[in-house]
């Protein structure tokens, strides 16, 4: 540091020995090449009650819940039977593939016989 004289040097030395606490700190954030000051969000009041639901919603809630449970049970049943159905489809597909392969071979043989006949 460059000091302009003994008084400035003594001031600097006296400040070094003191504890400094800042009363207010500013926070800035860089947003799209512009520095924006951050502002604290206001504190919410402590005794906030959640809004009560209307009586209509409270009366229909159990029936809606029951319907949802029934639909979930139906989905569960379908999901448990699905692997069996997928296996059946695979078996049919394998049989069909072998049948198609046999037909292709037969058609190929027929074409060859037709070509030989000419």
CSV table of N, CA and C in Angstrom, one decimal:
chain,number,residue,atom,x,y,z
A,1,UNK,N,0.8,-1.2,0.0
A,1,UNK,CA,0.0,0.0,0.0
A,1,UNK,C,0.9,1.2,0.0
A,2,UNK,N,0.4,2.2,-0.6
A,2,UNK,CA,1.1,3.5,-0.7
A,2,UNK,C,0.4,4.4,0.3
A,3,UNK,N,1.2,5.0,1.2
A,3,UNK,CA,0.6,6.0,2.1
A,3,UNK,C,1.2,7.3,1.8
A,4,UNK,N,0.4,8.4,2.0
A,4,UNK,CA,0.8,9.7,1.7
A,4,UNK,C,1.5,10.4,2.9
A,5,UNK,N,1.5,9.7,4.0
A,5,UNK,CA,2.2,10.3,5.2
A,5,UNK,C,1.9,9.5,6.4
A,6,UNK,N,2.5,9.8,7.5
A,6,UNK,CA,2.3,9.1,8.8
A,6,UNK,C,0.9,9.1,9.3
A,7,UNK,N,0.1,10.2,9.1
A,7,UNK,CA,-1.3,10.1,9.6
A,7,UNK,C,-2.1,9.1,8.9
A,8,UNK,N,-2.0,9.0,7.6
A,8,UNK,CA,-2.7,8.0,6.8
A,8,UNK,C,-2.3,6.6,7.2
A,9,UNK,N,-1.0,6.4,7.4
A,9,UNK,CA,-0.5,5.1,7.8
A,9,UNK,C,-1.1,4.7,9.2
A,10,UNK,N,-1.1,5.6,10.1
A,10,UNK,CA,-1.7,5.3,11.4
A,10,UNK,C,-3.2,5.0,11.4
A,11,UNK,N,-3.9,5.7,10.5
A,11,UNK,CA,-5.3,5.4,10.3
A,11,UNK,C,-5.5,4.0,9.8
A,12,UNK,N,-4.7,3.6,8.8
A,12,UNK,CA,-4.8,2.3,8.3
A,12,UNK,C,-4.5,1.2,9.3
A,13,UNK,N,-3.5,1.4,10.1
A,13,UNK,CA,-3.1,0.5,11.1
A,13,UNK,C,-4.2,0.4,12.2
A,14,UNK,N,-4.9,1.5,12.5
A,14,UNK,CA,-5.9,1.5,13.5
A,14,UNK,C,-7.2,0.7,13.0
A,15,UNK,N,-7.4,0.8,11.7
A,15,UNK,CA,-8.6,0.1,11.1
A,15,UNK,C,-8.3,-1.4,11.0
A,16,UNK,N,-7.1,-1.7,10.8
A,16,UNK,CA,-6.7,-3.2,10.7
A,16,UNK,C,-7.0,-3.9,12.0
A,17,UNK,N,-6.8,-3.2,13.1
A,17,UNK,CA,-7.0,-3.9,14.4
A,17,UNK,C,-8.5,-3.9,14.9
A,18,UNK,N,-9.4,-3.2,14.2
A,18,UNK,CA,-10.8,-3.1,14.6
A,18,UNK,C,-11.6,-4.2,13.9
A,19,UNK,N,-12.6,-4.7,14.6
A,19,UNK,CA,-13.5,-5.7,14.0
A,19,UNK,C,-14.6,-4.9,13.3
A,20,UNK,N,-14.9,-5.2,12.1
A,20,UNK,CA,-15.9,-4.5,11.3
A,20,UNK,C,-17.0,-5.4,10.9
A,21,UNK,N,-18.2,-5.0,11.2
A,21,UNK,CA,-19.4,-5.7,10.8
A,21,UNK,C,-20.3,-4.8,10.0
A,22,UNK,N,-20.6,-5.2,8.8
A,22,UNK,CA,-21.5,-4.4,8.0
A,22,UNK,C,-22.9,-4.6,8.3
A,23,UNK,N,-23.6,-3.5,8.4
A,23,UNK,CA,-25.0,-3.5,8.8
A,23,UNK,C,-25.9,-4.0,7.6
A,24,UNK,N,-25.5,-3.7,6.4
A,24,UNK,CA,-26.3,-4.0,5.3
A,24,UNK,C,-25.5,-4.6,4.1
A,25,UNK,N,-25.8,-5.7,3.6
A,25,UNK,CA,-25.1,-6.3,2.5
A,25,UNK,C,-26.0,-6.3,1.2
A,26,UNK,N,-25.4,-5.9,0.1
A,26,UNK,CA,-26.2,-5.9,-1.1
A,26,UNK,C,-25.8,-7.1,-1.9
A,27,UNK,N,-26.7,-7.8,-2.5
A,27,UNK,CA,-26.5,-9.0,-3.3
A,27,UNK,C,-26.9,-8.7,-4.7
A,28,UNK,N,-26.0,-8.9,-5.6
A,28,UNK,CA,-26.3,-8.7,-7.0
A,28,UNK,C,-26.1,-10.0,-7.8
A,29,UNK,N,-26.9,-10.2,-8.8
A,29,UNK,CA,-26.8,-11.4,-9.7
A,29,UNK,C,-26.7,-10.9,-11.1
A,30,UNK,N,-25.9,-11.6,-11.9
A,30,UNK,CA,-25.8,-11.3,-13.3
A,30,UNK,C,-26.8,-12.0,-14.1
A,31,UNK,N,-27.7,-11.3,-14.7
A,31,UNK,CA,-28.8,-11.9,-15.5
A,31,UNK,C,-28.8,-11.2,-16.9
A,32,UNK,N,-28.5,-12.1,-17.9
A,32,UNK,CA,-28.5,-11.6,-19.3
A,32,UNK,C,-27.6,-10.4,-19.4
A,33,UNK,N,-26.4,-10.5,-18.9
A,33,UNK,CA,-25.4,-9.4,-19.0
A,33,UNK,C,-25.7,-8.1,-18.3
A,34,UNK,N,-26.6,-8.2,-17.3
A,34,UNK,CA,-27.0,-7.0,-16.6
A,34,UNK,C,-27.0,-7.5,-15.1
A,35,UNK,N,-26.4,-6.6,-14.2
A,35,UNK,CA,-26.4,-6.9,-12.8
A,35,UNK,C,-27.7,-6.5,-12.2
A,36,UNK,N,-28.4,-7.4,-11.5
A,36,UNK,CA,-29.7,-7.1,-10.9
A,36,UNK,C,-29.6,-7.3,-9.4
A,37,UNK,N,-30.1,-6.4,-8.6
A,37,UNK,CA,-30.1,-6.5,-7.2
A,37,UNK,C,-31.1,-7.5,-6.7
A,38,UNK,N,-30.6,-8.4,-5.8
A,38,UNK,CA,-31.5,-9.4,-5.3
A,38,UNK,C,-32.3,-8.8,-4.1
A,39,UNK,N,-33.6,-9.1,-4.1
A,39,UNK,CA,-34.4,-8.6,-3.0
A,39,UNK,C,-34.9,-9.7,-2.2
A,40,UNK,N,-34.9,-9.6,-0.9
A,40,UNK,CA,-35.5,-10.6,0.0
A,40,UNK,C,-37.0,-10.7,-0.2
A,41,UNK,N,-37.5,-11.9,-0.2
A,41,UNK,CA,-38.9,-12.2,-0.3
A,41,UNK,C,-39.5,-11.8,1.0
A,42,UNK,N,-40.7,-11.2,1.0
A,42,UNK,CA,-41.4,-10.8,2.3
A,42,UNK,C,-41.7,-12.1,3.0
A,43,UNK,N,-41.6,-12.0,4.3
A,43,UNK,CA,-41.9,-13.1,5.2
A,43,UNK,C,-43.4,-13.3,5.3
A,44,UNK,N,-43.8,-14.6,5.3
A,44,UNK,CA,-45.2,-14.9,5.4
A,44,UNK,C,-45.6,-14.8,6.8
A,45,UNK,N,-46.9,-14.4,7.1
A,45,UNK,CA,-47.3,-14.3,8.4
A,45,UNK,C,-47.4,-15.7,9.0
A,46,UNK,N,-47.2,-15.8,10.3
A,46,UNK,CA,-47.1,-17.1,11.0
A,46,UNK,C,-48.4,-17.9,11.1
A,47,UNK,N,-49.5,-17.2,11.3
A,47,UNK,CA,-50.8,-17.9,11.6
A,47,UNK,C,-51.7,-17.9,10.4
A,48,UNK,N,-51.2,-18.7,9.4
A,48,UNK,CA,-52.0,-18.8,8.1
A,48,UNK,C,-52.8,-20.1,8.2
A,49,UNK,N,-54.1,-20.0,8.0
A,49,UNK,CA,-55.0,-21.2,7.9
A,49,UNK,C,-55.2,-21.6,6.5
A,50,UNK,N,-55.1,-22.8,6.2
A,50,UNK,CA,-55.4,-23.3,4.8
A,50,UNK,C,-56.9,-23.0,4.5
A,51,UNK,N,-57.2,-22.7,3.3
A,51,UNK,CA,-58.6,-22.4,2.9
A,51,UNK,C,-59.4,-23.7,3.1
A,52,UNK,N,-60.6,-23.6,3.6
A,52,UNK,CA,-61.5,-24.8,3.8
A,52,UNK,C,-62.2,-25.1,2.5
A,53,UNK,N,-62.4,-26.4,2.3
A,53,UNK,CA,-63.0,-26.8,1.0
A,53,UNK,C,-64.5,-26.6,1.2
A,54,UNK,N,-65.2,-26.3,0.0
A,54,UNK,CA,-66.6,-26.2,0.1
A,54,UNK,C,-67.3,-27.5,0.5
A,55,UNK,N,-68.5,-27.5,1.0
A,55,UNK,CA,-69.2,-28.7,1.4
A,55,UNK,C,-69.4,-29.7,0.3
A,56,UNK,N,-69.6,-29.1,-0.9
A,56,UNK,CA,-69.9,-30.0,-2.1
A,56,UNK,C,-68.7,-30.9,-2.3
A,57,UNK,N,-67.5,-30.4,-2.3
A,57,UNK,CA,-66.3,-31.2,-2.5
A,57,UNK,C,-66.1,-32.2,-1.4
A,58,UNK,N,-66.4,-31.8,-0.2
A,58,UNK,CA,-66.2,-32.7,0.9
A,58,UNK,C,-67.2,-33.9,0.8
A,59,UNK,N,-68.4,-33.6,0.3
A,59,UNK,CA,-69.4,-34.7,0.3
A,59,UNK,C,-69.1,-35.6,-0.9
A,60,UNK,N,-68.5,-35.1,-2.0
A,60,UNK,CA,-68.2,-36.0,-3.2
A,60,UNK,C,-66.9,-36.7,-3.1
A,61,UNK,N,-66.0,-36.3,-2.2
A,61,UNK,CA,-64.7,-36.8,-2.1
A,61,UNK,C,-64.7,-38.3,-1.8
A,62,UNK,N,-65.5,-38.8,-0.9
A,62,UNK,CA,-65.5,-40.3,-0.6
A,62,UNK,C,-65.9,-41.1,-1.8
A,63,UNK,N,-66.9,-40.6,-2.6
A,63,UNK,CA,-67.4,-41.4,-3.7
A,63,UNK,C,-66.3,-41.3,-4.8
A,64,UNK,N,-65.6,-40.2,-5.0
A,64,UNK,CA,-64.6,-40.1,-6.0
A,64,UNK,C,-63.4,-41.0,-5.6
A,65,UNK,N,-63.1,-41.1,-4.3
A,65,UNK,CA,-62.0,-42.0,-3.9
A,65,UNK,C,-62.4,-43.4,-4.1
A,66,UNK,N,-63.7,-43.8,-3.9
A,66,UNK,CA,-64.1,-45.1,-4.1
A,66,UNK,C,-64.0,-45.5,-5.6
A,67,UNK,N,-64.4,-44.6,-6.5
A,67,UNK,CA,-64.3,-44.8,-7.9
A,67,UNK,C,-62.8,-45.0,-8.3
A,68,UNK,N,-61.9,-44.2,-7.8
A,68,UNK,CA,-60.5,-44.3,-8.1
A,68,UNK,C,-60.0,-45.7,-7.7
A,69,UNK,N,-60.4,-46.1,-6.5
A,69,UNK,CA,-60.0,-47.4,-6.0
A,69,UNK,C,-60.4,-48.5,-6.9
A,70,UNK,N,-61.7,-48.4,-7.4
A,70,UNK,CA,-62.2,-49.5,-8.3
A,70,UNK,C,-61.4,-49.5,-9.6
A,71,UNK,N,-61.1,-48.3,-10.1
A,71,UNK,CA,-60.4,-48.3,-11.4
A,71,UNK,C,-59.0,-48.8,-11.2
A,72,UNK,N,-58.3,-48.5,-10.0
A,72,UNK,CA,-57.0,-49.1,-9.8
A,72,UNK,C,-57.1,-50.6,-9.7
A,73,UNK,N,-58.1,-51.2,-9.0
A,73,UNK,CA,-58.3,-52.6,-9.0
A,73,UNK,C,-58.4,-53.2,-10.3
A,74,UNK,N,-59.2,-52.6,-11.2
A,74,UNK,CA,-59.3,-53.1,-12.6
A,74,UNK,C,-58.0,-53.0,-13.3
A,75,UNK,N,-57.2,-52.0,-13.2
A,75,UNK,CA,-55.9,-51.9,-13.8
A,75,UNK,C,-55.0,-53.0,-13.3
A,76,UNK,N,-55.1,-53.2,-12.0
A,76,UNK,CA,-54.2,-54.2,-11.4
A,76,UNK,C,-54.5,-55.6,-12.0
A,77,UNK,N,-55.8,-55.9,-12.1
A,77,UNK,CA,-56.2,-57.2,-12.7
A,77,UNK,C,-55.7,-57.3,-14.2
A,78,UNK,N,-55.9,-56.2,-14.9
A,78,UNK,CA,-55.4,-56.3,-16.3
A,78,UNK,C,-53.9,-56.4,-16.4
A,79,UNK,N,-53.2,-55.8,-15.5
A,79,UNK,CA,-51.7,-55.9,-15.5
A,79,UNK,C,-51.3,-57.3,-15.2
A,80,UNK,N,-52.0,-58.0,-14.3
A,80,UNK,CA,-51.6,-59.3,-13.9
A,80,UNK,C,-51.9,-60.3,-15.0
A,81,UNK,N,-52.9,-60.1,-15.8
A,81,UNK,CA,-53.2,-61.0,-16.9
A,81,UNK,C,-52.5,-60.7,-18.2
A,82,UNK,N,-51.9,-59.5,-18.2
A,82,UNK,CA,-51.2,-59.1,-19.4
A,82,UNK,C,-50.0,-60.0,-19.8
A,83,UNK,N,-49.2,-60.5,-18.9
A,83,UNK,CA,-48.1,-61.4,-19.3
A,83,UNK,C,-48.6,-62.7,-20.0
A,84,UNK,N,-49.7,-63.2,-19.5
A,84,UNK,CA,-50.2,-64.4,-20.2
A,84,UNK,C,-50.7,-64.1,-21.6
A,85,UNK,N,-51.3,-63.0,-21.8
A,85,UNK,CA,-51.8,-62.6,-23.1
A,85,UNK,C,-50.6,-62.4,-24.1
A,86,UNK,N,-49.6,-61.7,-23.5
A,86,UNK,CA,-48.4,-61.4,-24.4
A,86,UNK,C,-47.7,-62.7,-24.8
A,87,UNK,N,-47.7,-63.7,-23.9
A,87,UNK,CA,-47.1,-65.0,-24.2
A,87,UNK,C,-47.9,-65.7,-25.3
A,88,UNK,N,-49.2,-65.6,-25.2
A,88,UNK,CA,-50.1,-66.2,-26.2
A,88,UNK,C,-49.8,-65.6,-27.6
A,89,UNK,N,-49.7,-64.3,-27.6
A,89,UNK,CA,-49.5,-63.5,-28.9
A,89,UNK,C,-48.1,-63.9,-29.4
A,90,UNK,N,-47.1,-64.1,-28.6
A,90,UNK,CA,-45.8,-64.5,-29.0
A,90,UNK,C,-45.8,-65.9,-29.7
A,91,UNK,N,-46.6,-66.8,-29.1
A,91,UNK,CA,-46.7,-68.2,-29.6
A,91,UNK,C,-47.4,-68.1,-31.0
A,92,UNK,N,-48.4,-67.4,-31.1
A,92,UNK,CA,-49.1,-67.2,-32.4
A,92,UNK,C,-48.2,-66.6,-33.4
A,93,UNK,N,-47.5,-65.6,-33.0
A,93,UNK,CA,-46.5,-64.9,-33.9
A,93,UNK,C,-45.5,-65.9,-34.4
A,94,UNK,N,-44.9,-66.7,-33.5
A,94,UNK,CA,-43.9,-67.7,-33.9
A,94,UNK,C,-44.5,-68.7,-34.9
A,95,UNK,N,-45.7,-69.2,-34.7
A,95,UNK,CA,-46.4,-70.1,-35.6
A,95,UNK,C,-46.6,-69.4,-36.9
A,96,UNK,N,-47.1,-68.2,-36.9
A,96,UNK,CA,-47.3,-67.5,-38.1
A,96,UNK,C,-46.1,-67.2,-38.9
A,97,UNK,N,-45.0,-66.9,-38.2
A,97,UNK,CA,-43.7,-66.7,-38.9
A,97,UNK,C,-43.2,-67.9,-39.6
A,98,UNK,N,-43.4,-69.1,-38.9
A,98,UNK,CA,-42.9,-70.3,-39.5
A,98,UNK,C,-43.8,-70.6,-40.7
A,99,UNK,N,-45.1,-70.4,-40.6
A,99,UNK,CA,-46.0,-70.6,-41.7
A,99,UNK,C,-45.6,-69.7,-42.9
A,100,UNK,N,-45.4,-68.4,-42.6
A,100,UNK,CA,-45.0,-67.5,-43.7
A,100,UNK,C,-43.7,-67.9,-44.3
A,101,UNK,N,-42.7,-68.4,-43.5
A,101,UNK,CA,-41.5,-68.8,-44.1
A,101,UNK,C,-41.7,-70.0,-45.0
A,102,UNK,N,-42.6,-70.9,-44.6
A,102,UNK,CA,-42.8,-72.1,-45.4
A,102,UNK,C,-43.5,-71.7,-46.7
A,103,UNK,N,-44.4,-70.7,-46.6
A,103,UNK,CA,-45.1,-70.2,-47.9
A,103,UNK,C,-44.1,-69.6,-48.8
A,104,UNK,N,-43.2,-68.8,-48.2
A,104,UNK,CA,-42.2,-68.2,-49.1
A,104,UNK,C,-41.3,-69.2,-49.8
A,105,UNK,N,-41.0,-70.2,-49.1
A,105,UNK,CA,-40.2,-71.3,-49.7
A,105,UNK,C,-41.0,-72.0,-50.8
A,106,UNK,N,-42.3,-72.2,-50.5
A,106,UNK,CA,-43.1,-72.9,-51.6
A,106,UNK,C,-43.3,-72.0,-52.8
A,107,UNK,N,-43.5,-70.7,-52.5
A,107,UNK,CA,-43.6,-69.7,-53.7
A,107,UNK,C,-42.3,-69.7,-54.5
A,108,UNK,N,-41.2,-69.6,-53.7
A,108,UNK,CA,-39.9,-69.6,-54.4
A,108,UNK,C,-39.7,-70.8,-55.3
A,109,UNK,N,-40.0,-72.0,-54.7
A,109,UNK,CA,-39.9,-73.3,-55.5
A,109,UNK,C,-40.8,-73.2,-56.7
A,110,UNK,N,-42.0,-72.7,-56.6
A,110,UNK,CA,-43.0,-72.6,-57.7
A,110,UNK,C,-42.4,-71.7,-58.8
A,111,UNK,N,-41.8,-70.6,-58.4
A,111,UNK,CA,-41.2,-69.7,-59.3
A,111,UNK,C,-40.1,-70.4,-60.1
A,112,UNK,N,-39.3,-71.1,-59.4
A,112,UNK,CA,-38.1,-71.8,-60.0
A,112,UNK,C,-38.6,-72.8,-61.0
A,113,UNK,N,-39.7,-73.5,-60.7
A,113,UNK,CA,-40.3,-74.5,-61.6
A,113,UNK,C,-40.8,-73.8,-62.8
A,114,UNK,N,-41.5,-72.7,-62.6
A,114,UNK,CA,-42.1,-71.9,-63.7
A,114,UNK,C,-41.0,-71.4,-64.6
A,115,UNK,N,-39.9,-71.0,-64.1
A,115,UNK,CA,-38.8,-70.5,-64.9
A,115,UNK,C,-38.2,-71.6,-65.7
A,116,UNK,N,-38.0,-72.8,-65.1
A,116,UNK,CA,-37.4,-73.9,-65.7
A,116,UNK,C,-38.3,-74.4,-66.9
A,117,UNK,N,-39.6,-74.3,-66.7
A,117,UNK,CA,-40.6,-74.7,-67.7
A,117,UNK,C,-40.5,-73.9,-69.0
A,118,UNK,N,-40.1,-72.6,-68.9
A,118,UNK,CA,-40.0,-71.8,-70.1
A,118,UNK,C,-38.7,-72.1,-70.7
